[in-house]
Tab-separated table of N, CA and C in Angstrom:
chain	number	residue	atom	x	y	z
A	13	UNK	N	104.625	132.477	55.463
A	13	UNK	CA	104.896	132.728	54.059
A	13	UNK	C	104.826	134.224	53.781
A	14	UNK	N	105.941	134.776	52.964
A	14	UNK	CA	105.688	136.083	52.657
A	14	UNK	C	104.685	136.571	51.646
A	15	UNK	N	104.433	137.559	51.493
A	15	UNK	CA	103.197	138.222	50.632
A	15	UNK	C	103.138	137.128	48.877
A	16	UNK	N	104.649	137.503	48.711
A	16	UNK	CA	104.881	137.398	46.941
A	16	UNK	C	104.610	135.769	47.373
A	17	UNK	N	105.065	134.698	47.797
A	17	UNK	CA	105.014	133.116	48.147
A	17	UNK	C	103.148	133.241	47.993
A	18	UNK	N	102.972	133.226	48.315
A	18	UNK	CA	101.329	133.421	48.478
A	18	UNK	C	100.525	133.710	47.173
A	19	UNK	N	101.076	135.166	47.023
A	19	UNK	CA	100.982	135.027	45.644
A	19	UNK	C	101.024	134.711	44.448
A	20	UNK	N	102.141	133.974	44.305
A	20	UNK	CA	102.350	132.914	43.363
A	20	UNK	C	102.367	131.856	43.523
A	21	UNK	N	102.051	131.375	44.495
A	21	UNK	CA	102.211	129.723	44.725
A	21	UNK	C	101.023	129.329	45.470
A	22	UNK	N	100.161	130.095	46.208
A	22	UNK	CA	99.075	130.164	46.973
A	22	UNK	C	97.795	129.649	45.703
A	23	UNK	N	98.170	130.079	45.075
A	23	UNK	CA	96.774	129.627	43.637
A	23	UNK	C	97.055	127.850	43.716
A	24	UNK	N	98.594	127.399	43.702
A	24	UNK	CA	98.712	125.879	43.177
A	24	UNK	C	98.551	125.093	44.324
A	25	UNK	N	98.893	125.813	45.746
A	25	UNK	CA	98.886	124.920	46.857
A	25	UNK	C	97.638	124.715	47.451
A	26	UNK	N	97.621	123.225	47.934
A	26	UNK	CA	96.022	123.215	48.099
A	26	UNK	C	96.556	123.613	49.837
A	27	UNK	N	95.291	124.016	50.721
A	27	UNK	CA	95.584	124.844	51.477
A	27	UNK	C	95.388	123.014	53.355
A	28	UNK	N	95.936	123.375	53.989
A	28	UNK	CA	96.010	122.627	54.806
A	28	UNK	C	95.087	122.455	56.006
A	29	UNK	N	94.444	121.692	56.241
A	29	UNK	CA	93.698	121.735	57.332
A	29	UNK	C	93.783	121.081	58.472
A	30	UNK	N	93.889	121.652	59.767
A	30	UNK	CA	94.618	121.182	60.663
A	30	UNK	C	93.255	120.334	61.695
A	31	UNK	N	93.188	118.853	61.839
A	31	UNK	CA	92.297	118.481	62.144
A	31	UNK	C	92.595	118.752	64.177
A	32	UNK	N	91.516	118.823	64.970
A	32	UNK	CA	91.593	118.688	65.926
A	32	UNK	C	91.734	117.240	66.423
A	33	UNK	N	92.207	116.867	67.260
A	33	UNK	CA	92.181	115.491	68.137
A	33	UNK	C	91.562	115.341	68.670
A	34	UNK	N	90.708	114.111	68.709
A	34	UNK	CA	89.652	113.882	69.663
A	34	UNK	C	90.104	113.831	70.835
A	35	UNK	N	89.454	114.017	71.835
A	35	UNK	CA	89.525	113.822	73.446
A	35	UNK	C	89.306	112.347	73.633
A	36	UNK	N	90.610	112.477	74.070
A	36	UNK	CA	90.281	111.054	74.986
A	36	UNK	C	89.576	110.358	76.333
A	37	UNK	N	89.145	109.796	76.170
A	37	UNK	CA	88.191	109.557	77.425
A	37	UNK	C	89.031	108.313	78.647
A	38	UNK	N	89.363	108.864	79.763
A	38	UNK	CA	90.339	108.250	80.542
A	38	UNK	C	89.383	107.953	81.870
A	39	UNK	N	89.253	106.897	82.462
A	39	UNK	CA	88.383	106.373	83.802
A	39	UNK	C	89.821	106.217	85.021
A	40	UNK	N	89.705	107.158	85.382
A	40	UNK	CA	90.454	107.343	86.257
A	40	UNK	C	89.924	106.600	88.068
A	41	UNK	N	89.351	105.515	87.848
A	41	UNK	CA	88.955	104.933	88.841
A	41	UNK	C	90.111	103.911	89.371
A	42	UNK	N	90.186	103.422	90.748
A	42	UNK	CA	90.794	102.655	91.073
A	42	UNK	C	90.546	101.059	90.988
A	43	UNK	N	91.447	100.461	90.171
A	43	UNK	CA	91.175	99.035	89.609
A	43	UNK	C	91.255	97.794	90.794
A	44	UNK	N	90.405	97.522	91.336
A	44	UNK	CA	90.629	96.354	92.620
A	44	UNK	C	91.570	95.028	92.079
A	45	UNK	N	91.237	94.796	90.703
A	45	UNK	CA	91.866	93.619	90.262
A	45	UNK	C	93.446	94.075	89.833
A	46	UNK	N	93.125	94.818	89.263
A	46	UNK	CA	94.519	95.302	88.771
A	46	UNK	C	95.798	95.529	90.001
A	47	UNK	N	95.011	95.948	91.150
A	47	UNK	CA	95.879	96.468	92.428
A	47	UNK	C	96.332	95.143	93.049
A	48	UNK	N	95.377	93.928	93.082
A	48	UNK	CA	95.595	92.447	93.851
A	48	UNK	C	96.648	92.184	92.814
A	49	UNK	N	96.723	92.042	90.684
A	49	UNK	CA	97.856	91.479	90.586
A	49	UNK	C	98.965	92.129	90.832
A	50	UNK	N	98.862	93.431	90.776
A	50	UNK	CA	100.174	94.230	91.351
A	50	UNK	C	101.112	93.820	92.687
A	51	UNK	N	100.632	93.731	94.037
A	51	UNK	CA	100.588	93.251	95.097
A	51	UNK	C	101.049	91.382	95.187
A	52	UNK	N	100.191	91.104	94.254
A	52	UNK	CA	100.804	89.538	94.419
A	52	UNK	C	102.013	89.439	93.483
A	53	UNK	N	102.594	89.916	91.986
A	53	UNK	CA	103.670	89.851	91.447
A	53	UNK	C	104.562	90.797	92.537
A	54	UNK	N	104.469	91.854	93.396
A	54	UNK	CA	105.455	91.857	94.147
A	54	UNK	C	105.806	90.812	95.575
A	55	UNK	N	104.462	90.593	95.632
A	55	UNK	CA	105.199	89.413	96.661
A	55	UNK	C	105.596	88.196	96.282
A	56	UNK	N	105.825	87.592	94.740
A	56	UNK	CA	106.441	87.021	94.723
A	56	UNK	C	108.156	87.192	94.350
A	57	UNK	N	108.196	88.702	94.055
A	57	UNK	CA	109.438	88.791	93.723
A	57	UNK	C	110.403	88.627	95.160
A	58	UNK	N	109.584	89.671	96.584
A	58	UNK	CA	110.043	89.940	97.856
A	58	UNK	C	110.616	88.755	98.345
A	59	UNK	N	109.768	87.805	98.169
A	59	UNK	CA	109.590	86.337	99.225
A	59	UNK	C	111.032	86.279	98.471
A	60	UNK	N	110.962	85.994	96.529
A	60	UNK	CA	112.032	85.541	95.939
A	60	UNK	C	113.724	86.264	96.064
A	61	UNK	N	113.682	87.581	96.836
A	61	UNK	CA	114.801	88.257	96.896
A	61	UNK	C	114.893	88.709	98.710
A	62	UNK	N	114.114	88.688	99.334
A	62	UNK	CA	114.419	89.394	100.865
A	62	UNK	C	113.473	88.058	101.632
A	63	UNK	N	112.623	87.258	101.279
A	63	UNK	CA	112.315	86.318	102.059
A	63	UNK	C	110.936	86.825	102.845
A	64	UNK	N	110.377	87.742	102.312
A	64	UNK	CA	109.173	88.320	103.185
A	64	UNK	C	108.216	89.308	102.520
A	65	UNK	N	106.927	89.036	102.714
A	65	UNK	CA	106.090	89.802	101.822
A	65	UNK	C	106.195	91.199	101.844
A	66	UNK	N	105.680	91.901	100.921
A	66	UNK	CA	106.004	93.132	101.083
A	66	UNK	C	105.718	94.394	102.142
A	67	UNK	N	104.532	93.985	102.722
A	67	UNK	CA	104.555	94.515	103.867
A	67	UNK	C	105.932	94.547	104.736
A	68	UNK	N	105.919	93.634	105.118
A	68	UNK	CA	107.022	92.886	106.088
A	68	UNK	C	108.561	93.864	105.560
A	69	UNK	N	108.420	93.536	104.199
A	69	UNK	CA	109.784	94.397	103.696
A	69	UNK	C	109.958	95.677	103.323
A	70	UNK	N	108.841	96.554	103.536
A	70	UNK	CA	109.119	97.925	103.395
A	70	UNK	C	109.332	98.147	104.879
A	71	UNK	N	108.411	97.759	105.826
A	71	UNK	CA	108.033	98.085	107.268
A	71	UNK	C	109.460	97.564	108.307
A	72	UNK	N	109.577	96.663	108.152
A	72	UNK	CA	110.793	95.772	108.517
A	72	UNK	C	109.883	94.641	109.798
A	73	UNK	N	108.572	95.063	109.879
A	73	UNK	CA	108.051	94.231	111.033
A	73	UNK	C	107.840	92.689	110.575
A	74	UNK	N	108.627	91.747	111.080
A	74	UNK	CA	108.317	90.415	110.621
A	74	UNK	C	106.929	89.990	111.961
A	75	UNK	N	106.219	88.851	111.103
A	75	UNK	CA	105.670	88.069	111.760
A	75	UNK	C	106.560	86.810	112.309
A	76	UNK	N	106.323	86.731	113.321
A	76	UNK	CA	106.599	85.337	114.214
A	76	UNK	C	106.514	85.337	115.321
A	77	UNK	N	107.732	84.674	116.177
A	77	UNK	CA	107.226	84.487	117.578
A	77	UNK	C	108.468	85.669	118.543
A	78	UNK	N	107.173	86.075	119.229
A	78	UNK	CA	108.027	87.552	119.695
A	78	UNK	C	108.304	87.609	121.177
A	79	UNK	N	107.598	85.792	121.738
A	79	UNK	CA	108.463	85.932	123.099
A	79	UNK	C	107.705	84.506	123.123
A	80	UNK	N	107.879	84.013	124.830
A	80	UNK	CA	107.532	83.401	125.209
A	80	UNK	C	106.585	83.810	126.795
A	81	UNK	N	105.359	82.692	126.867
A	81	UNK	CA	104.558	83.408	128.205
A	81	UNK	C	104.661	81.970	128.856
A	82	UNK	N	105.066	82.294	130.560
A	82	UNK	CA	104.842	81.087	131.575
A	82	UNK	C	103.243	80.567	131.156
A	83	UNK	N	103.186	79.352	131.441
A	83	UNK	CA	102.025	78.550	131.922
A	83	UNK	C	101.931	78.664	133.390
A	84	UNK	N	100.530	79.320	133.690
A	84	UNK	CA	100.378	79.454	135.282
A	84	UNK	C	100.380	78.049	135.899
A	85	UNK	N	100.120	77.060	135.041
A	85	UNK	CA	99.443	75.668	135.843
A	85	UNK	C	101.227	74.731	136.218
A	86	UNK	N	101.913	75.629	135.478
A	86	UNK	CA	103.397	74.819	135.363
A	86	UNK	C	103.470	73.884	134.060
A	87	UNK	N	102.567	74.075	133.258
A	87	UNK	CA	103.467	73.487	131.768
A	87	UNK	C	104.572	73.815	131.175
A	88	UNK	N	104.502	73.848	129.889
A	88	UNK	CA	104.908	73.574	128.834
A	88	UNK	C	104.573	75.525	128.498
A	89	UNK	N	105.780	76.252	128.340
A	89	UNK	CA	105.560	77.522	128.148
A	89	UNK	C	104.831	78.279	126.824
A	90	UNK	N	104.117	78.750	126.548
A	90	UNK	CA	103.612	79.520	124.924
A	90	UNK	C	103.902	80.441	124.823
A	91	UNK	N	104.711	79.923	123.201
A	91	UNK	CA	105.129	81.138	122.511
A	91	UNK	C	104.118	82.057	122.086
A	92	UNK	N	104.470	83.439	122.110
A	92	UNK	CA	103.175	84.838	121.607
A	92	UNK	C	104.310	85.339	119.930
A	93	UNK	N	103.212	85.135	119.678
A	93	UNK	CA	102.871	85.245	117.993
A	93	UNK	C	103.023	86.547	117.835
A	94	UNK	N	103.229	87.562	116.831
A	94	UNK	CA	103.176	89.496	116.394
A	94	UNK	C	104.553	89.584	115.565
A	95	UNK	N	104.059	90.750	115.212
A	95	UNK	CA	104.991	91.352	114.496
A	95	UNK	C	106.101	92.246	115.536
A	96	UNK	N	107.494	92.079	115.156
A	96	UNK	CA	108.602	92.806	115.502
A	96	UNK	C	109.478	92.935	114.605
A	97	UNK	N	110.902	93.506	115.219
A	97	UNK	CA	111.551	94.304	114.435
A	97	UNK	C	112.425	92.941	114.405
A	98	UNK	N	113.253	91.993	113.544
A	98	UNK	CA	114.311	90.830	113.950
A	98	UNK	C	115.410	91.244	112.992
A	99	UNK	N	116.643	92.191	113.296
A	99	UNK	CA	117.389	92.147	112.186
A	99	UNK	C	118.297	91.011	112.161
A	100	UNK	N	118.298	89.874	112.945
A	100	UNK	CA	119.164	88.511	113.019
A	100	UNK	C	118.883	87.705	112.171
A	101	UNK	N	117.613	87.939	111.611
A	101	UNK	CA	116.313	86.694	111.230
A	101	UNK	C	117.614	87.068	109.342
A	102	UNK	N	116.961	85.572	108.877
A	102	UNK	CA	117.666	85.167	107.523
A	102	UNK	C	116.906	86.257	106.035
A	103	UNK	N	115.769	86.746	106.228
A	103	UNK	CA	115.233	87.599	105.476
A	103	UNK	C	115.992	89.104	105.614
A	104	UNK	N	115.642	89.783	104.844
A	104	UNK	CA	115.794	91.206	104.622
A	104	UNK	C	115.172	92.491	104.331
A	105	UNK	N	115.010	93.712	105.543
A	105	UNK	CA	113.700	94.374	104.991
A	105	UNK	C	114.950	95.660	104.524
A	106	UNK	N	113.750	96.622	103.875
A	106	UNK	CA	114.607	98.066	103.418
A	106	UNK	C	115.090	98.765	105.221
A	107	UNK	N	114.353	98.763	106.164
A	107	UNK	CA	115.148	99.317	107.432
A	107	UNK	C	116.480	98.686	107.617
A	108	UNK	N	116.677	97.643	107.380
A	108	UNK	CA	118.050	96.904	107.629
A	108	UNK	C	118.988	97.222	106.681
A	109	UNK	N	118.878	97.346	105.312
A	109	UNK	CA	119.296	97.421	104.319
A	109	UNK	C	119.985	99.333	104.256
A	110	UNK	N	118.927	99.702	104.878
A	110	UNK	CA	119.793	101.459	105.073
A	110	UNK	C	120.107	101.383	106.927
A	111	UNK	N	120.214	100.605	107.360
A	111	UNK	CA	121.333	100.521	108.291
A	111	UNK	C	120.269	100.937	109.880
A	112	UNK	N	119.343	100.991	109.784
A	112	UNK	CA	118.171	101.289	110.855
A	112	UNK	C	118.290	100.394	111.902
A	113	UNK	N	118.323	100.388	113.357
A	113	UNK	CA	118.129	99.609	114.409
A	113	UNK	C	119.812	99.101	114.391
A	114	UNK	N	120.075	97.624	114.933
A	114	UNK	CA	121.104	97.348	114.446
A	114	UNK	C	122.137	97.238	113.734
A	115	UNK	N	121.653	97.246	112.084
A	115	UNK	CA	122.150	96.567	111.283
A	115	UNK	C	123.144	98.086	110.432
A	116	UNK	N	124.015	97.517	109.603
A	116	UNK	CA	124.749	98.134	109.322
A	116	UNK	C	124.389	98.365	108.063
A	117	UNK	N	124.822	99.587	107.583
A	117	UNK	CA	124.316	100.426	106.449
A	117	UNK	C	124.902	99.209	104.949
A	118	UNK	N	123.596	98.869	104.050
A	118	UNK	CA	124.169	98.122	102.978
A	118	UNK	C	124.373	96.579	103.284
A	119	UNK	N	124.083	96.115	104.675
A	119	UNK	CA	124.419	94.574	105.106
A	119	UNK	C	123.202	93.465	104.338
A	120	UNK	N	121.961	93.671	103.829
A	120	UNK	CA	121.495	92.999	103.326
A	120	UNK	C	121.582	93.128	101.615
A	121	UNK	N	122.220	93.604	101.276
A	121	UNK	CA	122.433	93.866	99.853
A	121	UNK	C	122.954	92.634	99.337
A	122	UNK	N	124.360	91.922	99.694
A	122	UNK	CA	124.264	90.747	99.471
A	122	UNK	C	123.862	89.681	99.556
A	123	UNK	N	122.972	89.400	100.623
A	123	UNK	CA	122.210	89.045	100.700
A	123	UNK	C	120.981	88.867	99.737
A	124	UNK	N	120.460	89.473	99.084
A	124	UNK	CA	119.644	90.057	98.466
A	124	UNK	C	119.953	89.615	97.063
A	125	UNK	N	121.418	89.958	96.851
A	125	UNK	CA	122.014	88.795	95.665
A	125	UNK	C	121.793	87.716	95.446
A	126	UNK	N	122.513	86.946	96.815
A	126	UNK	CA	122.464	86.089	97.018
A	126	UNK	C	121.208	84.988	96.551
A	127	UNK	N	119.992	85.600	97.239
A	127	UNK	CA	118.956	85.097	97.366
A	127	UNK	C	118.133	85.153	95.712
A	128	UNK	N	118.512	86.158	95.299
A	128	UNK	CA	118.166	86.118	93.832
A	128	UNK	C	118.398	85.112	93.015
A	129	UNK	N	120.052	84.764	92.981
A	129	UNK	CA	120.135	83.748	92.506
A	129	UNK	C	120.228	82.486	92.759
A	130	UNK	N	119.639	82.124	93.936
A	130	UNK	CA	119.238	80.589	94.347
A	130	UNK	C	117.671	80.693	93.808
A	131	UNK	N	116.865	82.005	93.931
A	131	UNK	CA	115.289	81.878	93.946
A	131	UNK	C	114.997	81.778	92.117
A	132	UNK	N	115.763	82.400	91.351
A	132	UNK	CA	115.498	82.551	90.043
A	132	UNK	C	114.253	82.164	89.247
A	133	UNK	N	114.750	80.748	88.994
A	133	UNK	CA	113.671	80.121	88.958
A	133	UNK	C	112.389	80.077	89.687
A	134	UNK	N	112.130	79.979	91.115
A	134	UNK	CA	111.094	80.032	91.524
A	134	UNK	C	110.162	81.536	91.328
A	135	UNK	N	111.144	82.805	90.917
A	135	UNK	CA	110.511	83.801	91.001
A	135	UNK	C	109.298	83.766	89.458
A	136	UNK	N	110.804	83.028	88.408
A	136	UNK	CA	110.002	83.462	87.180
A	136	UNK	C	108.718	82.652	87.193
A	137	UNK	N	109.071	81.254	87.664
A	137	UNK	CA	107.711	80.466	87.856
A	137	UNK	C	106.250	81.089	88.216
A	138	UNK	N	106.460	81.590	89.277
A	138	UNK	CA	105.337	82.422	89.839
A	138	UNK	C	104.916	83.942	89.426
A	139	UNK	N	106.089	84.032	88.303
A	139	UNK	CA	105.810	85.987	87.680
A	139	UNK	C	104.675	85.449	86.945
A	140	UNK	N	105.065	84.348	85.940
A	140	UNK	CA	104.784	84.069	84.576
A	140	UNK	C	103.104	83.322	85.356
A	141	UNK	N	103.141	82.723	86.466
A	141	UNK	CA	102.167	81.733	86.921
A	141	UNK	C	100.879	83.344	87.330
A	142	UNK	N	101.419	83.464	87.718
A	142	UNK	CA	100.180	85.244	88.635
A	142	UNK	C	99.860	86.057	87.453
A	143	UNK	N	100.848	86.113	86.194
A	143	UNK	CA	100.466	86.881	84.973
A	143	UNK	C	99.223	86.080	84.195
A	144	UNK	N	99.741	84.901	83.915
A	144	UNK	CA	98.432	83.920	83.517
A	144	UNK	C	96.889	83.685	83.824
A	145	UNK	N	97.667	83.256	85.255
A	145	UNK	CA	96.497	83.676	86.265
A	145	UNK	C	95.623	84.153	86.304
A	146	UNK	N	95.963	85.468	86.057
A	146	UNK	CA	94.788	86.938	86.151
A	146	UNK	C	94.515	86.873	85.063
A	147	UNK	N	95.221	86.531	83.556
A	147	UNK	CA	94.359	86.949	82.742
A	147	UNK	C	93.492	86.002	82.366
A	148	UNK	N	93.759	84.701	82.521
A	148	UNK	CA	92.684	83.745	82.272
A	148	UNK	C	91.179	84.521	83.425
A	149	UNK	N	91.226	84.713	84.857
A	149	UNK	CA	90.464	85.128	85.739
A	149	UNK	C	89.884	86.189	85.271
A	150	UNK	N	90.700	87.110	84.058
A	150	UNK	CA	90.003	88.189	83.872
A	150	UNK	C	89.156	87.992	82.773
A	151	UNK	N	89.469	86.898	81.763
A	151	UNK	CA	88.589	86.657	80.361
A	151	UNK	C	87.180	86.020	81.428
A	152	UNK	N	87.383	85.249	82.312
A	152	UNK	CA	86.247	84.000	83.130
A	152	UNK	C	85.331	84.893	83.484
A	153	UNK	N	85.798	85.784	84.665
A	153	UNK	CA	84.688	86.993	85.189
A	153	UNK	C	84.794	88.503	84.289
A	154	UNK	N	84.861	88.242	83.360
A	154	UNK	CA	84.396	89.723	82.797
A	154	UNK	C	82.483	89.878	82.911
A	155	UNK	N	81.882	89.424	82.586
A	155	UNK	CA	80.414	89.627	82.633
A	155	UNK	C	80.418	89.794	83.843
A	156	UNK	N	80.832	88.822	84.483
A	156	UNK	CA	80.349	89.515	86.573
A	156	UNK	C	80.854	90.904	86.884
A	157	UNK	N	82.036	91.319	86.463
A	157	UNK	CA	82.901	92.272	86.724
A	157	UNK	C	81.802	93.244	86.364
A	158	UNK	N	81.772	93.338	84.502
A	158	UNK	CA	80.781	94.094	84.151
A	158	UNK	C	79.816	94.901	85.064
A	159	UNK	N	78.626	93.669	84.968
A	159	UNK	CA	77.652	93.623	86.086
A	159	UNK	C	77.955	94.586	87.300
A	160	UNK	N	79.046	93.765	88.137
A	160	UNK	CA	79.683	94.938	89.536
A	160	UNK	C	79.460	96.374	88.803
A	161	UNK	N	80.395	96.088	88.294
A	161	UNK	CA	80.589	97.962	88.069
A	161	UNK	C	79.651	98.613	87.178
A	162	UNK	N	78.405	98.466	86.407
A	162	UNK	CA	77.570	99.049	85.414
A	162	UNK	C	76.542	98.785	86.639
A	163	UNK	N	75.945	97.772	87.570
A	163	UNK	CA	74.733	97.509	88.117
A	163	UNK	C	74.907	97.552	89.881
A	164	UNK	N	75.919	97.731	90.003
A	164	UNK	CA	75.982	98.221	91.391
A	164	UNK	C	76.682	99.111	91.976
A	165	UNK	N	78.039	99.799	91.178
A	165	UNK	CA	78.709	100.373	91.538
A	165	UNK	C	78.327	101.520	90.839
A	166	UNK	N	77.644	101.936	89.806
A	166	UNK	CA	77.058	102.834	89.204
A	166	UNK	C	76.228	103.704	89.792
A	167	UNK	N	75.061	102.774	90.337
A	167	UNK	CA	73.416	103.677	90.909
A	167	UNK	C	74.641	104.157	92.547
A	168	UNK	N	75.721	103.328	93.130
A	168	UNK	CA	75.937	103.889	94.132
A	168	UNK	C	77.128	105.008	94.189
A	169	UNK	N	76.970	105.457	92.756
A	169	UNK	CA	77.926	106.785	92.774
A	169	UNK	C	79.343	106.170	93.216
A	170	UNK	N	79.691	105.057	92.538
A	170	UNK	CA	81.473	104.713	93.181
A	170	UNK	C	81.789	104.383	91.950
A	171	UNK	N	81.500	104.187	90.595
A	171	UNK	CA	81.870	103.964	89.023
A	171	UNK	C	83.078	104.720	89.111
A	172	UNK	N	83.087	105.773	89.452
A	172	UNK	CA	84.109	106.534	88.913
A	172	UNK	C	85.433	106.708	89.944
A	173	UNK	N	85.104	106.204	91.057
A	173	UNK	CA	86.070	106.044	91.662
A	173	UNK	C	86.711	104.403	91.967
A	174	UNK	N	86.251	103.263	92.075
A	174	UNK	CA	86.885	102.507	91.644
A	174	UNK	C	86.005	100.815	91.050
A	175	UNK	N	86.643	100.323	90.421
A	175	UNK	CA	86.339	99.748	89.295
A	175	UNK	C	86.878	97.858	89.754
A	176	UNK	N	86.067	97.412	89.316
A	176	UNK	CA	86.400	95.503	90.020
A	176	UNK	C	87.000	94.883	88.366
């Protein structure tokens, strides 16, 4: 405002006061519960669109059977169980999908469609079922939770880093 504004109008205006904002107080700890529903609503979307938990589908390593071993006695041969790479297998990880090992750049994409819309339903079932879930689990154990984190995670100096 210039001098003369002030001067004549400074008598009628009541004058403004600029309040500060409180600080907010933010717990920047890591949420164990919060991280399990995270983790389980993506594996139900994975299973519902690529056929494999999310491990499995960032990594591309499926579980199953990754060979077969003779029987020394002359049976009946056993299959050995682990994780490998299968880009043949009916699922879909992101290595396959950008064209890694075998597979050709973009080949599970339709796939991926595909699978969306046969799973639809089963995905929303289980979004809406794991959302419920937790929060009913979270109204049930709040006092235990409490407890964890005010009576044990406190005296051992981990409050602030993560939280049940």
């Amino acid at each position: 405002m210039s001098f003369i504004n002030r001067l004549f109008f400074g008598w009628f205006m009541a004058r403004r006061r600029t309040r500060k904002k409180p600080t907010r107080r933010r717990t920047r700890s890591f949420n164990v519960l919060n991280a399990a529903e995270m983790y389980l609503q993506t594996n139900v979307l994975t299973q519902g669109f690529a056929g494999v938990n999310p491990i499995e589908f960032v990594t591309g390593q499926e579980y199953g059977i990754t060979g077969a071993s003779s029987n020394p006695m002359g049976g009946k041969p056993t299959a050995k169980y682990g994780f490998a790479y299968r880009p043949q297998n009916i699922s879909v990880t992101i290595p396959e999908i950008m064209g890694m090992g075998s597979a050709n750049l973009g080949d599970g994409i339709s796939a991926l469609v595909e699978n969306g819309k046969s799973n639809w339903l089963n995905m929303l079932i289980g979004t809406v079922g794991v959302k419920a879930g937790f929060a009913v689990a979270k109204k049930i154990t709040s006092k235990q939770r409490s407890f964890i984190n005010n009576q044990v995670m406190k005296p051992l100096g981990l409050k602030s880093m993560v939280r049940v």
